[in-house]
Tab-separated table of C-alpha atoms and ligand atoms in Angstrom:
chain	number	residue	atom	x	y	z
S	1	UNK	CA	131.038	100.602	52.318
S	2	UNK	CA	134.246	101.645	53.961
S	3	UNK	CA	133.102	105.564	53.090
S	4	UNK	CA	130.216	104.318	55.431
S	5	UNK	CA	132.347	102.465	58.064
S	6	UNK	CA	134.501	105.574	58.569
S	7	UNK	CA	131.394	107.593	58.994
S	8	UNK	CA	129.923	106.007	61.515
S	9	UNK	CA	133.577	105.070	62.826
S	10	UNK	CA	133.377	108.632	63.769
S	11	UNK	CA	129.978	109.092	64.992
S	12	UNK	CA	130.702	106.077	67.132
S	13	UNK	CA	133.434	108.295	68.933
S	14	UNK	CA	131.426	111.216	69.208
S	15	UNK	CA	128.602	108.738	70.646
S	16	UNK	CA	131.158	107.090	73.252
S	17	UNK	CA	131.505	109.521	75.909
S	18	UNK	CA	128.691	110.407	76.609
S	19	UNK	CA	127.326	106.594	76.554
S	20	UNK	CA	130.274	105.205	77.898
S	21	UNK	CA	131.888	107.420	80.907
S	22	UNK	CA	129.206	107.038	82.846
S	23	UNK	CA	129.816	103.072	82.619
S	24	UNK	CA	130.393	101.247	85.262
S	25	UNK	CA	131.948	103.778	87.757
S	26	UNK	CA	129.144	106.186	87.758
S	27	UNK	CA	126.676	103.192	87.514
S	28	UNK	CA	127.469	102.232	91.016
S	29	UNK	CA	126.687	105.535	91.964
S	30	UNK	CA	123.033	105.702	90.729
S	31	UNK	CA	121.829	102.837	92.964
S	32	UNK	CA	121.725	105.311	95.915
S	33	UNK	CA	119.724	107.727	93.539
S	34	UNK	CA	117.025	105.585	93.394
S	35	UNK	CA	116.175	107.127	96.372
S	36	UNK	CA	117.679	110.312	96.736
S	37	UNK	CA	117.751	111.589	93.353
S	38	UNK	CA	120.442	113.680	92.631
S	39	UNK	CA	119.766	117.822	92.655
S	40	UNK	CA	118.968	118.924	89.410
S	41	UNK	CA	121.986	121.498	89.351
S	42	UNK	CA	124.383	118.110	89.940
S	43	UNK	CA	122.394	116.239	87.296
S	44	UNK	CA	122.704	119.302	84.794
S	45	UNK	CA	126.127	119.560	85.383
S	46	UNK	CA	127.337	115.920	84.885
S	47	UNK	CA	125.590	116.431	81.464
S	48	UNK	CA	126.890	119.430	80.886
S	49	UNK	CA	130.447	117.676	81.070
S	50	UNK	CA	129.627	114.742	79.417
S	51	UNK	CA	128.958	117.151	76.474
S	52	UNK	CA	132.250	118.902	76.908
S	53	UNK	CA	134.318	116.007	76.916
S	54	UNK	CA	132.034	114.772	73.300
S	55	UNK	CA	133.476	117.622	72.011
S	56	UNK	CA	136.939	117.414	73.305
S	57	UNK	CA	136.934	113.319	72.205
S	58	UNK	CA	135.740	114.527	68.843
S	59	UNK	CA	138.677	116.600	68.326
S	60	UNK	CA	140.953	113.771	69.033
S	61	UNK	CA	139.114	111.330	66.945
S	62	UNK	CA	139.404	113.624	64.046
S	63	UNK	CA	143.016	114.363	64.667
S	64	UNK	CA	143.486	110.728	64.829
S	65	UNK	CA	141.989	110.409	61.616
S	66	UNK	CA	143.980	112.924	60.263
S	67	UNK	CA	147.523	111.162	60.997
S	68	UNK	CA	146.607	107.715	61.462
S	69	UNK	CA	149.770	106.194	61.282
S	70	UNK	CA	151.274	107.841	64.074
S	71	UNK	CA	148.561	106.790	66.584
S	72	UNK	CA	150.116	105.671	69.893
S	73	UNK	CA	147.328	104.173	71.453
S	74	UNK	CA	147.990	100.654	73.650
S	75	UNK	CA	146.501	97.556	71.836
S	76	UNK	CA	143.770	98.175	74.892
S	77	UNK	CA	142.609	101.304	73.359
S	78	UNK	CA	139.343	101.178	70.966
S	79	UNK	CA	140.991	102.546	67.750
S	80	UNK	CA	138.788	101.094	64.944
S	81	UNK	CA	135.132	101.396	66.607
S	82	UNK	CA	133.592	101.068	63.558
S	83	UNK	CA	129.760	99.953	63.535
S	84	UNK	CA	127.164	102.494	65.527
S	85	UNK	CA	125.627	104.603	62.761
S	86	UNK	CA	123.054	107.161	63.583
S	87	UNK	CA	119.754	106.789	65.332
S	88	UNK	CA	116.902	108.266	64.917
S	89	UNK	CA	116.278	105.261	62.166
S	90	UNK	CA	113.748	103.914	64.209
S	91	UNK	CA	110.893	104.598	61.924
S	92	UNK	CA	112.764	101.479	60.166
S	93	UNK	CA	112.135	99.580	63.115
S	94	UNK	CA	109.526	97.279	61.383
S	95	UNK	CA	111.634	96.385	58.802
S	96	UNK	CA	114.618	95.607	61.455
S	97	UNK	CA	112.352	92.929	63.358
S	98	UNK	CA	111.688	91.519	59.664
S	99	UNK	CA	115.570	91.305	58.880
S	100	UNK	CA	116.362	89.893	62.245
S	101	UNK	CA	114.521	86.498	61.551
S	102	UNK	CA	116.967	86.120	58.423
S	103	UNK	CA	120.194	87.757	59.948
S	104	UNK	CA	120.026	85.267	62.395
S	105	UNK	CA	122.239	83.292	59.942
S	106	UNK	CA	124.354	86.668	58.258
S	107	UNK	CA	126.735	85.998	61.145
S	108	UNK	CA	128.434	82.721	59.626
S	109	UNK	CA	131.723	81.659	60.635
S	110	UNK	CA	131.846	78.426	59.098
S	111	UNK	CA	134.622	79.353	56.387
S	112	UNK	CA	137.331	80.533	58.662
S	113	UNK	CA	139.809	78.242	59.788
S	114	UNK	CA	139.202	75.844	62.972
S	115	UNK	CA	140.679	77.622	66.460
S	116	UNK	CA	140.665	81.233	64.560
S	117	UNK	CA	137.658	82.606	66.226
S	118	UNK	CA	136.519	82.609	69.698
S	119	UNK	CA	133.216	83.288	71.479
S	120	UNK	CA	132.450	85.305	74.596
S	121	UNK	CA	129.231	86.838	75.770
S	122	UNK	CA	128.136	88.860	78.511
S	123	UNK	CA	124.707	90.478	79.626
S	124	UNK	CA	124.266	93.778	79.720
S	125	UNK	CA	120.958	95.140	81.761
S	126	UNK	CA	119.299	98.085	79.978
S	127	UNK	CA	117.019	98.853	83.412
S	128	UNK	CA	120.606	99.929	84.733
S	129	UNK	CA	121.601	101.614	81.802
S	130	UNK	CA	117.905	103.554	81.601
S	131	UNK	CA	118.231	104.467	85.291
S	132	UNK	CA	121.756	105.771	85.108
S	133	UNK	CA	120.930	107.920	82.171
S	134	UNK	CA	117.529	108.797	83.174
S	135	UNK	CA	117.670	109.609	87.422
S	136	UNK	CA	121.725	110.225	87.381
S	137	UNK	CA	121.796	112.711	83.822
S	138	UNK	CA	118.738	113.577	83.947
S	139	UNK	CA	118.422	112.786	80.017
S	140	UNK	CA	114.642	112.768	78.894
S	141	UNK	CA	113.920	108.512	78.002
S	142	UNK	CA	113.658	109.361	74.319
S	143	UNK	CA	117.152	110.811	74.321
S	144	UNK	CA	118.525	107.866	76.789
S	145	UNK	CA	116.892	105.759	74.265
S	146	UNK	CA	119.106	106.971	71.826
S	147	UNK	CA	122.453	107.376	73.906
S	148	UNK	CA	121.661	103.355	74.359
S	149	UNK	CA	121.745	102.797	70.900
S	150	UNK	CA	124.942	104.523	70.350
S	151	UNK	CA	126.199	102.724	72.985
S	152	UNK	CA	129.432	101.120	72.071
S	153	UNK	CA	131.106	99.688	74.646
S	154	UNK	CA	134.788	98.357	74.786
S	155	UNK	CA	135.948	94.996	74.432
S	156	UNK	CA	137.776	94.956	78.084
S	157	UNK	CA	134.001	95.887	79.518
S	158	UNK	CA	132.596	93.077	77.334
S	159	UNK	CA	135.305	90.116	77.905
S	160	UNK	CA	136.271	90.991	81.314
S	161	UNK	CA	136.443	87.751	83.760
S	162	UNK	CA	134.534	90.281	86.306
S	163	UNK	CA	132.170	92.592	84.193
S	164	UNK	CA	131.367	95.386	86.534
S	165	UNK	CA	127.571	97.316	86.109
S	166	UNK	CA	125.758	96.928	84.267
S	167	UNK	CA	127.258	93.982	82.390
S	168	UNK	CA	126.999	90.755	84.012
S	169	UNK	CA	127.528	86.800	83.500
S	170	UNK	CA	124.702	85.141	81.492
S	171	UNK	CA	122.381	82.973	83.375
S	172	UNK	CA	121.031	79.765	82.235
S	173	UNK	CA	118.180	80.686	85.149
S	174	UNK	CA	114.944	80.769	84.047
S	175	UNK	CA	114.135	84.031	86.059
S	176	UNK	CA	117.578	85.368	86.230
S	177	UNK	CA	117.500	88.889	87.416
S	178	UNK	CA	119.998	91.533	87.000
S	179	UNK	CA	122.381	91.300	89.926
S	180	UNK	CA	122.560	94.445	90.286
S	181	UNK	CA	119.343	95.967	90.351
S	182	UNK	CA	116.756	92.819	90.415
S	183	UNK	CA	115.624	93.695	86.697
S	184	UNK	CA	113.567	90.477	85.024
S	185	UNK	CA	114.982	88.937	81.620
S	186	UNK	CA	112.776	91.295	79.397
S	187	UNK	CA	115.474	94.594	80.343
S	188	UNK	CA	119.051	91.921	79.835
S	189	UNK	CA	120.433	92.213	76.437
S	190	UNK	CA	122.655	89.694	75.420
S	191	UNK	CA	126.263	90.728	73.788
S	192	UNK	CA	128.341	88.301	72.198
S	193	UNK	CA	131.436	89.081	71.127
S	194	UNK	CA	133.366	87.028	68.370
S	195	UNK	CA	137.149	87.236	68.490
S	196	UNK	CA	138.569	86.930	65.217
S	197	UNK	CA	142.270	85.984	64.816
S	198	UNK	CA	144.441	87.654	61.726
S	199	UNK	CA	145.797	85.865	59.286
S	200	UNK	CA	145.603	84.935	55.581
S	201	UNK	CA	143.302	82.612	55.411
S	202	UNK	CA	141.066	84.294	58.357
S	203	UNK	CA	141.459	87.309	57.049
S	204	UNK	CA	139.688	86.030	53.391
S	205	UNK	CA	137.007	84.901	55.642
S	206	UNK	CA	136.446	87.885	57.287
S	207	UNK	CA	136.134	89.887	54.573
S	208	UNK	CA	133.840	87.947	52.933
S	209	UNK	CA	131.921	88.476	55.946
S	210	UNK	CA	131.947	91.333	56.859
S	211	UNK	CA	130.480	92.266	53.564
S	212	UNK	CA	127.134	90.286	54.221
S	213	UNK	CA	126.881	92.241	57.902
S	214	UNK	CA	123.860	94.627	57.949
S	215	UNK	CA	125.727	97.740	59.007
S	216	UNK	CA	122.909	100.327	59.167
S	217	UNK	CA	121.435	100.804	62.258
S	218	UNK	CA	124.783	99.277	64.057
S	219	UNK	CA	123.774	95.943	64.085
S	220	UNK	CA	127.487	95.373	64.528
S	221	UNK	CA	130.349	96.888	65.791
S	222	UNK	CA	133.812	96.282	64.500
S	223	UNK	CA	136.873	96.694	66.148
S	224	UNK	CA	140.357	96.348	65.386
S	225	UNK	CA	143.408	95.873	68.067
S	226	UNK	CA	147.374	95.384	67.808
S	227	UNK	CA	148.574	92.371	69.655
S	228	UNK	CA	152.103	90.208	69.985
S	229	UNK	CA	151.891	86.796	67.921
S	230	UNK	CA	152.664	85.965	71.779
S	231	UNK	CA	149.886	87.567	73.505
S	232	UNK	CA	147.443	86.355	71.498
S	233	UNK	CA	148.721	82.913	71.877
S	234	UNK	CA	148.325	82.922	75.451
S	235	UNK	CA	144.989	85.028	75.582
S	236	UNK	CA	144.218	81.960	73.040
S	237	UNK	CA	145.305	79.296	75.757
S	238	UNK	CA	143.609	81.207	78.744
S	239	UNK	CA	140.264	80.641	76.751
S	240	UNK	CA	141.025	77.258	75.842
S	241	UNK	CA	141.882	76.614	80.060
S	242	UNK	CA	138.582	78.289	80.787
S	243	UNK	CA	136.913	75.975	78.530
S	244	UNK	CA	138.514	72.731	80.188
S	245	UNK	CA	137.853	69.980	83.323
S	246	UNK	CA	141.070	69.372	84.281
S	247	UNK	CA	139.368	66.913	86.745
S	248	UNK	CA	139.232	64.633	83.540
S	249	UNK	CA	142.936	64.055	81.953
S	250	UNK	CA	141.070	61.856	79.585
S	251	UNK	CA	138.974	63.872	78.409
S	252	UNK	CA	140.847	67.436	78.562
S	253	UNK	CA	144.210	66.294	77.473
S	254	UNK	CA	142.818	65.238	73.892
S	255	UNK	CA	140.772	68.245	73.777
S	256	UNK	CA	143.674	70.943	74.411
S	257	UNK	CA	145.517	68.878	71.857
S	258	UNK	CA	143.160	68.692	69.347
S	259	UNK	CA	142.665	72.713	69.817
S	260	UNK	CA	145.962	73.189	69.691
S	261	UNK	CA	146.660	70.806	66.458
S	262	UNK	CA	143.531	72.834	64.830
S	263	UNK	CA	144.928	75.972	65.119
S	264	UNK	CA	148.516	75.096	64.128
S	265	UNK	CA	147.402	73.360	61.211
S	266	UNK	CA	143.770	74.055	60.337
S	267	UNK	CA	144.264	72.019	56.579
S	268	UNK	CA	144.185	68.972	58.753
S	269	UNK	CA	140.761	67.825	59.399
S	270	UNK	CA	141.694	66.851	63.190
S	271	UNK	CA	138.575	65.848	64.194
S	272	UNK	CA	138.752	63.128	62.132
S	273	UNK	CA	142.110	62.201	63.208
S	274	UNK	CA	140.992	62.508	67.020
S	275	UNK	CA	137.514	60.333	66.663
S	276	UNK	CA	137.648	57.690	68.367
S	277	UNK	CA	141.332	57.933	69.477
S	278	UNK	CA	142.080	56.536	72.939
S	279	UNK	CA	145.979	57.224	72.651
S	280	UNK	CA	147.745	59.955	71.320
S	281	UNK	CA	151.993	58.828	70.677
S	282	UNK	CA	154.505	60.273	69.301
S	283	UNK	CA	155.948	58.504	65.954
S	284	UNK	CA	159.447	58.610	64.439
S	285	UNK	CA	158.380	57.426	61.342
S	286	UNK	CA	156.783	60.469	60.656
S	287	UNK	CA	158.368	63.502	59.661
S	288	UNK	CA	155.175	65.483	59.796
S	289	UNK	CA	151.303	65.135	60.107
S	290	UNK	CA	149.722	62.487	62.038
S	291	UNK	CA	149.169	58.414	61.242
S	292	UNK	CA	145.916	56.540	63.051
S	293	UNK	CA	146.350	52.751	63.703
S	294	UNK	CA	143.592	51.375	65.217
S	295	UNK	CA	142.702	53.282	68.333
S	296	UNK	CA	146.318	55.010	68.190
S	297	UNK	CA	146.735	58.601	66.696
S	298	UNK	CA	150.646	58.807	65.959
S	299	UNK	CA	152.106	62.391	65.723
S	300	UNK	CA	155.127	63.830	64.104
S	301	UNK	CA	157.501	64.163	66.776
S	302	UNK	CA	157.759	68.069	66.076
S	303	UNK	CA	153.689	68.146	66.609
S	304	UNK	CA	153.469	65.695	69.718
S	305	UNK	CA	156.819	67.565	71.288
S	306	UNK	CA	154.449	71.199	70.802
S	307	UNK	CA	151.218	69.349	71.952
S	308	UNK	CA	153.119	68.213	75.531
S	309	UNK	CA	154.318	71.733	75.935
S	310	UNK	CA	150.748	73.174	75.492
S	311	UNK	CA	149.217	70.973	77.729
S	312	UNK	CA	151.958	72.026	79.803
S	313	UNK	CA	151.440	75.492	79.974
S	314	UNK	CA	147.794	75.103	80.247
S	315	UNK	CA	147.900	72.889	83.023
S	316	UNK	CA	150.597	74.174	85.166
S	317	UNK	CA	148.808	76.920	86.840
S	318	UNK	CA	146.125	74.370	87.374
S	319	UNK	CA	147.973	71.724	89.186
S	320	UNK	CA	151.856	70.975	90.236
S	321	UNK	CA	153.657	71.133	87.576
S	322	UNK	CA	152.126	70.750	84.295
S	323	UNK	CA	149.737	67.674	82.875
S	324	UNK	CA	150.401	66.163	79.779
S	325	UNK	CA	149.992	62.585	77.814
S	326	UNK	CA	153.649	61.981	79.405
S	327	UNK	CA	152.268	62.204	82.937
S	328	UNK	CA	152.539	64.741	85.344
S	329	UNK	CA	156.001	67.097	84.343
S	330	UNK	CA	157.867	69.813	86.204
S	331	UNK	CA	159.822	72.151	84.157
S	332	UNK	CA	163.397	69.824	84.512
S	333	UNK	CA	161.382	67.151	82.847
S	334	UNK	CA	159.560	68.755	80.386
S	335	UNK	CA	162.974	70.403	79.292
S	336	UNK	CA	164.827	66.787	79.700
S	337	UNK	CA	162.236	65.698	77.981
S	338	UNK	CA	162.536	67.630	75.072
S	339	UNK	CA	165.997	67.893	74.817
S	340	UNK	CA	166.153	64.098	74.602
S	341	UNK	CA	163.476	63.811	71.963
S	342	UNK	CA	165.690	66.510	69.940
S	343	UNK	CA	163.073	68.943	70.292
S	344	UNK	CA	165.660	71.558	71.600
S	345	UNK	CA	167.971	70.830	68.763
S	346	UNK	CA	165.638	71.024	66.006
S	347	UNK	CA	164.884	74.923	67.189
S	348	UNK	CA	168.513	75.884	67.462
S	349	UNK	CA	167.830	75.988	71.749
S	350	UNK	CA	170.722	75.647	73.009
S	351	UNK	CA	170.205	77.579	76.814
S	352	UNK	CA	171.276	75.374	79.987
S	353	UNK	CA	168.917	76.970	82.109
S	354	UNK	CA	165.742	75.862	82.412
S	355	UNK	CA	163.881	78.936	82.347
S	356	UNK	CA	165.765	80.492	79.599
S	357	UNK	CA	165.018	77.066	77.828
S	358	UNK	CA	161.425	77.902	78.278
S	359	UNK	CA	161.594	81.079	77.178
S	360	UNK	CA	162.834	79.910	74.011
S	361	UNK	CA	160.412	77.341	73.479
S	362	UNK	CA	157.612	79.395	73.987
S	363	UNK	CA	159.127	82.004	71.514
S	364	UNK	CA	158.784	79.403	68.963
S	365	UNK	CA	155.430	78.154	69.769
S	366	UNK	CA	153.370	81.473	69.744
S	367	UNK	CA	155.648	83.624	67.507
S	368	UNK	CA	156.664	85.533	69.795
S	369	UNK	CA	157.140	89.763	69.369
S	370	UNK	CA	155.938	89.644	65.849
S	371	UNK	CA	152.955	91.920	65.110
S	372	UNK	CA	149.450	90.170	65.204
S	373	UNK	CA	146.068	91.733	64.719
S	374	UNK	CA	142.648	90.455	66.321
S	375	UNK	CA	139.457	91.340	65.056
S	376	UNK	CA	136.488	91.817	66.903
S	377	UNK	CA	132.553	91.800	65.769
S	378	UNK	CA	130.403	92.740	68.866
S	379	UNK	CA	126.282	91.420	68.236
S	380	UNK	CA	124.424	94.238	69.275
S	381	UNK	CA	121.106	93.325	67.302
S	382	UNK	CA	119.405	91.754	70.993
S	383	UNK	CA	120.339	94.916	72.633
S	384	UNK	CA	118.894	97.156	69.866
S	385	UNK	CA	115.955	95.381	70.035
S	386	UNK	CA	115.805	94.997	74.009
S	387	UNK	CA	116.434	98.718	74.058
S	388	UNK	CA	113.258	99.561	71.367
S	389	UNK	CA	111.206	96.917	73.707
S	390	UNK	CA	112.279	98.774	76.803
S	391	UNK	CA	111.497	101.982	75.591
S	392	UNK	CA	108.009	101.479	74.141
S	393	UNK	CA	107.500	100.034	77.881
S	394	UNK	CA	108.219	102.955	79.214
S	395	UNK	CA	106.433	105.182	76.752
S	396	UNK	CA	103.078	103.224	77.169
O	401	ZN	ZN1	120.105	96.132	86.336
């Protein structure tokens, strides 16, 4: 299997420029070509280039492949596109529709731990993608076809808070049409995109996984990036903010705690511990874990003292100063705060200033500089099947 993965790792590279550069930038471009399309020599030529710079990206990949330890690439950069395999398997394509009924459930994250994986999911609109490959290359639609199905594009494009052509935000519209080019439901594909945090017990998980995941017609595509223990804290916490009413302290400050709790200690079932809660304390007589009394959820003080700094930090940008269960804080109290509950003490913090204080804290929350991994599986079986769909439209 990982003779396979590196295989198609590759042909996934060779794939990308051609499907990718044209992305969004050049996507823009084509609406204009609907009527004017461009001269032949133009169309030709952007081809032409496309092709040269395959060939130029394959040489990198395989150099890359050839020292991989001594890759530079930013955490942004693709490294482990893993996933797209070759076309051309369509004659399978019967068997595919058959599978997809029972894959349905292949992609199973019940056994990783609580808060380790995160969901996002944009639309992508093959009518764009068929028209820029079509009118603006000039590619014949069996070939565009299978450029589509290669098509592997980057987590940025797929996560972005803005996705630019031809991804877009799913609609919960019953005739939602593609914003860009008025293209009904039948041409959007939906992509979601799981983000999968490292760690031991995660990474168990995923493995297990992974080796259930149909792989052969790139059902899925795998990716691998470098990240800070910090930045993937706070990409963590930007998700969770997205995900919360901060209209509704009752509700939202239980909810960023329980996330929070979850993900710093996923042995704990805190769902339990939260159901039915309408107070969350903090309790001296506990050195760690939490206690329920009644309607009362007691926390260590080390857990509660982390809990009001989260909803701190993920309030704070939302309102003045930051929320939490001990009212509304600025930084001088949260830091008083904390320093009086021996929060500061109990971490060695010993900074006057306030911001340095924070600093500190926040290096002890997230990890700070040490080396993290995230894992990405990007659900391309709608789009494979859109794309088929699309085609034989256009074909009959
Ligand atoms: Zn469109």
């Amino acid at each position: 299997m990982a003779a396979n993965r590196s295989k198609s790792r590759s042909a996934a590279k060779k794939a990308k420029p051609a499907a990718a550069k044209p992305g969004p930038a050049a996507a823009k471009k084509s609406a204009p070509a609907k009527k004017a399309r461009p001269a032949p020599g133009r169309a030709a030529k952007a081809a032409t280039d496309s092709k040269a710079k395959a060939g130029a990206s394959k040489k990198k990949a395989d150099v890359s492949k050839a020292k991989p330890g001594t890759s530079k690439a930013k955490p942004g950069d693709s490294k482990a596109k893993a996933g797209t395999s070759k076309a051309g398997a369509s004659k399978r394509g019967a068997a595919t529709k058959a599978k997809a009924g029972r894959a349905a459930d292949v992609l199973d994250f019940g056994g990783f731990p609580a808060g380790s994986v995160t969901r996002h999911e944009v639309t992508l609109c093959l009518a764009c993608i068929f028209k820029l490959f079509t009118n603006q290359l000039g590619l014949a639609p069996r070939t565009a076809y299978n450029e589509i199905r290669r098509y592997t594009p980057t987590v940025e494009e797929l996560t972005s808070r803005a996705p630019a052509r031809p991804f877009f935000k799913p609609s919960s519209e019953k005739d939602a049409r593609c914003p860009y080019c008025e293209a009904p439901k039948r041409w959007h594909a939906s992509l979601p995109v799981y983000r999968i945090e490292g760690g031991k017990a995660a990474d168990a998980a995923r493995r297990t996984l992974l080796k259930k995941l149909p792989v052969g017609e790139g059902e899925f595509q795998l990716q691998e990036e470098k990240r800070t223990a910090r930045q993937v804290f706070f990409e963590w916490l930007e998700r969770l903010g997205q995900t919360l009413d901060f209209e509704e302290d009752a509700a939202w400050m239980p909810e960023a705690a329980r996330a929070f709790l979850e993900r710093r200690e996923p042995k704990t079932d805190w769902a339990a511990a939260f159901e039915g809660a309408r107070q969350v304390r903090r309790s001296h007589r506990l050195d760690a874990g939490c206690e329920r009394e009644g309607a009362r959820l007691f926390l260590a003080p080390a857990l509660y003292n982390e809990v009001l700094l989260v909803q701190y930090l993920v309030s704070r940008s939302h309102r003045h100063g930051g929320r939490t269960f001990e009212g509304r804080l600025t930084l001088p109290d949260l830091v008083g705060r904390l320093r009086h509950g021996g929060h500061l003490a109990a971490h060695g913090i010993t900074e006057r200033d306030r911001f340095d204080v924070l600093e500190q804290l926040v290096e002890h929350l997230t990890g700070g500089d040490a080396p993290a991994r995230l894992y990405f599986i990007i659900d391309r079986r709608q789009l494979l099947e859109r794309a088929r769909n699309a085609y034989e439209r256009q074909t009959t």
